[in-house]
C-alpha positions as MATLAB code, in Angstrom:
seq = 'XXXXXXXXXXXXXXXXXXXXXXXXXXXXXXXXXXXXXXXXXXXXXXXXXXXXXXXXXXXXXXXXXXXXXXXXXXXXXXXXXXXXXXXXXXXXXXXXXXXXXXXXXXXXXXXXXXXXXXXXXXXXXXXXXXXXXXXXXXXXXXXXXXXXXXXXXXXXXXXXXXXXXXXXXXXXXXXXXXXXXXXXXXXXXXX';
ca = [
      23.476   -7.008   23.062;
      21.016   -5.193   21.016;
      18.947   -1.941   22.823;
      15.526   -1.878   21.949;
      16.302    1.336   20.073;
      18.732   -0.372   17.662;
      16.861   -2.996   17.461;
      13.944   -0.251   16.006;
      16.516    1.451   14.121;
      17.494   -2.025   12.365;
      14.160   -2.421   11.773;
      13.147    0.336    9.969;
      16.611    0.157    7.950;
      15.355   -3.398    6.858;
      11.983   -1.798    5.833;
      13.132    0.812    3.862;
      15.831   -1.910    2.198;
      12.902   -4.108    1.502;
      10.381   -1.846   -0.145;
      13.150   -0.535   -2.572;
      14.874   -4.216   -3.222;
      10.889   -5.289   -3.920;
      10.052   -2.614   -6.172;
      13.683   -2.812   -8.089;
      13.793   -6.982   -7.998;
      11.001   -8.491   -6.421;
      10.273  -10.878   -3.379;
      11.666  -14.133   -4.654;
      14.713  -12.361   -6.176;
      15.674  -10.576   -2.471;
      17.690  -12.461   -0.248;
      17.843  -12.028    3.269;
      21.914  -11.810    3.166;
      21.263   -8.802    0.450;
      19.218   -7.107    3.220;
      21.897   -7.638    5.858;
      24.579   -6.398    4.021;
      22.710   -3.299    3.060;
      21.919   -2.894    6.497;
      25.102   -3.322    7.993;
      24.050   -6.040   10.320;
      24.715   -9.711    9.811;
      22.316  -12.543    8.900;
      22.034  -14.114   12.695;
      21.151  -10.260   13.844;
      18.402  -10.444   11.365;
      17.070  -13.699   12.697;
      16.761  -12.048   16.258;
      14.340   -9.093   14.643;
      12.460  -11.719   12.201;
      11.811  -15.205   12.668;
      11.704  -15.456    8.684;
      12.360  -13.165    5.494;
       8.051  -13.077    5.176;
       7.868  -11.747    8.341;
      10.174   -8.629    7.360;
       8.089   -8.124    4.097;
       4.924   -8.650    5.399;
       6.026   -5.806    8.287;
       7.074   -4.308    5.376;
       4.235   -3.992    3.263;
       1.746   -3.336    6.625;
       3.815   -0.124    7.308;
       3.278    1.007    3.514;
      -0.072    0.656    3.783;
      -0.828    2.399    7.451;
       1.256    5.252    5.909;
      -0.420    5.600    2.889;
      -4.167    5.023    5.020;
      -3.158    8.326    7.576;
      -1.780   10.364    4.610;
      -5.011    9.661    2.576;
      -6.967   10.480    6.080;
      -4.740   13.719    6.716;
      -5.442   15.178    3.244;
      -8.992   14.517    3.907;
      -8.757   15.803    7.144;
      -7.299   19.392    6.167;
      -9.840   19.504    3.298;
     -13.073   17.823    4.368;
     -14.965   18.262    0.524;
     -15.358   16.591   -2.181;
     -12.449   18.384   -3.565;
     -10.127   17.168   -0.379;
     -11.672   13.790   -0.948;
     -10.619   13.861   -4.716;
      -7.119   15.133   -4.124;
      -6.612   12.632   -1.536;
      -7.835    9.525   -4.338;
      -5.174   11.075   -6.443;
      -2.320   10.840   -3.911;
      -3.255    7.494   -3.046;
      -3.324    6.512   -6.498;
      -0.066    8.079   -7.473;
       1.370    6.244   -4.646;
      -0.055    2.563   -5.122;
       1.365    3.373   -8.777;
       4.732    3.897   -7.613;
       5.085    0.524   -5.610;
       3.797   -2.277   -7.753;
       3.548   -4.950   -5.075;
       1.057   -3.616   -3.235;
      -1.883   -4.447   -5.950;
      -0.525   -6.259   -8.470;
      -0.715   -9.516   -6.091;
      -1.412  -11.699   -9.656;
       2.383  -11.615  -10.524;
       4.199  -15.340   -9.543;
       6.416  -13.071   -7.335;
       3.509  -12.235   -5.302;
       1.906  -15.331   -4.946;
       5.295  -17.119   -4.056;
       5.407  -14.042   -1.215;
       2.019  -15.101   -0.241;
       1.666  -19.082   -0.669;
       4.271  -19.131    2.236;
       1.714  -16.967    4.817;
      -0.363  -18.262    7.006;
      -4.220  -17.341    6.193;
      -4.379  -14.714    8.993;
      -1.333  -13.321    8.209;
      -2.688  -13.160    4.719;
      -5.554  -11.498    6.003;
      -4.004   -9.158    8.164;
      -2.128   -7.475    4.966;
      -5.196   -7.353    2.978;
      -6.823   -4.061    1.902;
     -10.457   -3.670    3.362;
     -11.282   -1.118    1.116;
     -15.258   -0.645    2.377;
     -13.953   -0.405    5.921;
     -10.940    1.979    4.795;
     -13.876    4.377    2.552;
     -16.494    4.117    5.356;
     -13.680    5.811    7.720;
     -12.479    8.597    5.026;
     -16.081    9.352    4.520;
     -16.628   10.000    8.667;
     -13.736   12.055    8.536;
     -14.511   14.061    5.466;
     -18.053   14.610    7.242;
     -19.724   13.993    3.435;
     -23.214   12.886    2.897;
     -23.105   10.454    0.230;
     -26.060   10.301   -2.847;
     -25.731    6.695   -3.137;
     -26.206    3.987   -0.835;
     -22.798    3.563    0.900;
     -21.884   -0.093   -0.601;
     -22.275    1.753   -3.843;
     -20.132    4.336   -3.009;
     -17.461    2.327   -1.464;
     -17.801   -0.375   -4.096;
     -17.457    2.371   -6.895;
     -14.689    3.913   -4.819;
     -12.419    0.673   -4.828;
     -12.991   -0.249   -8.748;
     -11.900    3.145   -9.284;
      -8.533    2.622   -7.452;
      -8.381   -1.227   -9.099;
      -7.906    1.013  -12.553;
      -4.368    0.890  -11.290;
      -4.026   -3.141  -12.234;
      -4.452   -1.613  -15.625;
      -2.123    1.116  -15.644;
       0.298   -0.421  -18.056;
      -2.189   -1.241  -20.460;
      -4.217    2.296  -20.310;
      -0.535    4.281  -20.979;
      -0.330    2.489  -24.301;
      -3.246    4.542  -25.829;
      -3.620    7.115  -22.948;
      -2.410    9.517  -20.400;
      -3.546    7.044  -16.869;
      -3.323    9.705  -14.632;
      -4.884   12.102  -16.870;
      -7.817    9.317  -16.783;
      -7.423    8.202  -13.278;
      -7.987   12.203  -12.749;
     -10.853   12.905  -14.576;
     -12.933    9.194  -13.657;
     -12.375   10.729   -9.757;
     -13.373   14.125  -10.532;
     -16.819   12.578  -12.234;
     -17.131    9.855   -9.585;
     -16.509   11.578   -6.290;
     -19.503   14.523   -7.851;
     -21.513   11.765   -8.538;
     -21.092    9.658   -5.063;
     -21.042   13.141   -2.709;
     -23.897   15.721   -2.068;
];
């Protein structure tokens, strides 16, 4: 019988497992038996933690994101200008760009992952970027120049450059870009 602390500790072994077997091979190509064996549990254990293998990845890609949301907010936090907000739209960046999955949801691998959810669960994984800006602007205490749905809109097309990232280091240095467009943009959107 499973404590509730290994059950945690399995859990957070099968995280870590899945965000490095989906950035190496991909939802579709991951097998639940894969996961077990890396974890050192066996496939019926699994099925007490996880009713299916979406419910693992969509755990999986949740936790990513609340991470990534309270580092962005921490930076932000410990620098509260429009430096600390810059720095933090780098970091974020940076990070999205390390871990395809989480925005380039146009790939067949990602729409397999997500034609087997249920709308709310759907929902529940998706990035509310207006609601995520409107909270890193209250804790950066900034007083924006533009109307906030500008800001925030002009805020999350910056951050959808990373769809493009491929394409842009053909020709170009995309951090280099990604860089400069936020050091422009955040002068231009912040007293």
């Amino acid at each position: 019988m499973l404590t509730e602390a290994d059950r945690e500790a399995l859990r957070e072994r099968l995280s870590g497992l899945c965000e490095e077997r989906w950035i190496e091979r991909g939802y579709k190509k991951t097998s639940i038996k894969e996961l077990c064996e890396g974890a050192g549990m066996s496939v019926g254990t699994f099925y007490t933690l996880y009713p299916t293998k979406e419910d693992l990845f969509c755990e999986t890609i949740a936790g990513i994101q609340e991470e990534l949301e309270a580092r962005f907010l921490d930076t932000i936090a410990k620098n509260p200008t429009k430096e600390g907000f810059a720095q933090a739209m780098k970091d974020i960046f940076r990070e999205y760009a390390s871990k395809p999955f989480l925005y380039n949801v146009g790939t067949a691998d990602f729409q397999s992952f997500a034609s087997k959810l249920p709308a709310d669960t759907l929902e529940k994984i998706s990035f509310d970027s207006f609601e995520f800006f409107g909270r890193a602007v209250d804790v950066a205490g900034l007083a924006l120049k533009v109307a906030p749905e500008q800001a925030y809109g002009t805020l999350s097309a910056l951050l959808s450059i990373i769809s493009a990232k491929n394409t842009l280091s053909l020709t170009c240095n995309c951090l280099a870009v990604f860089d400069y467009m936020t050091d422009v943009l955040v002068s231009g959107i912040f007293e």
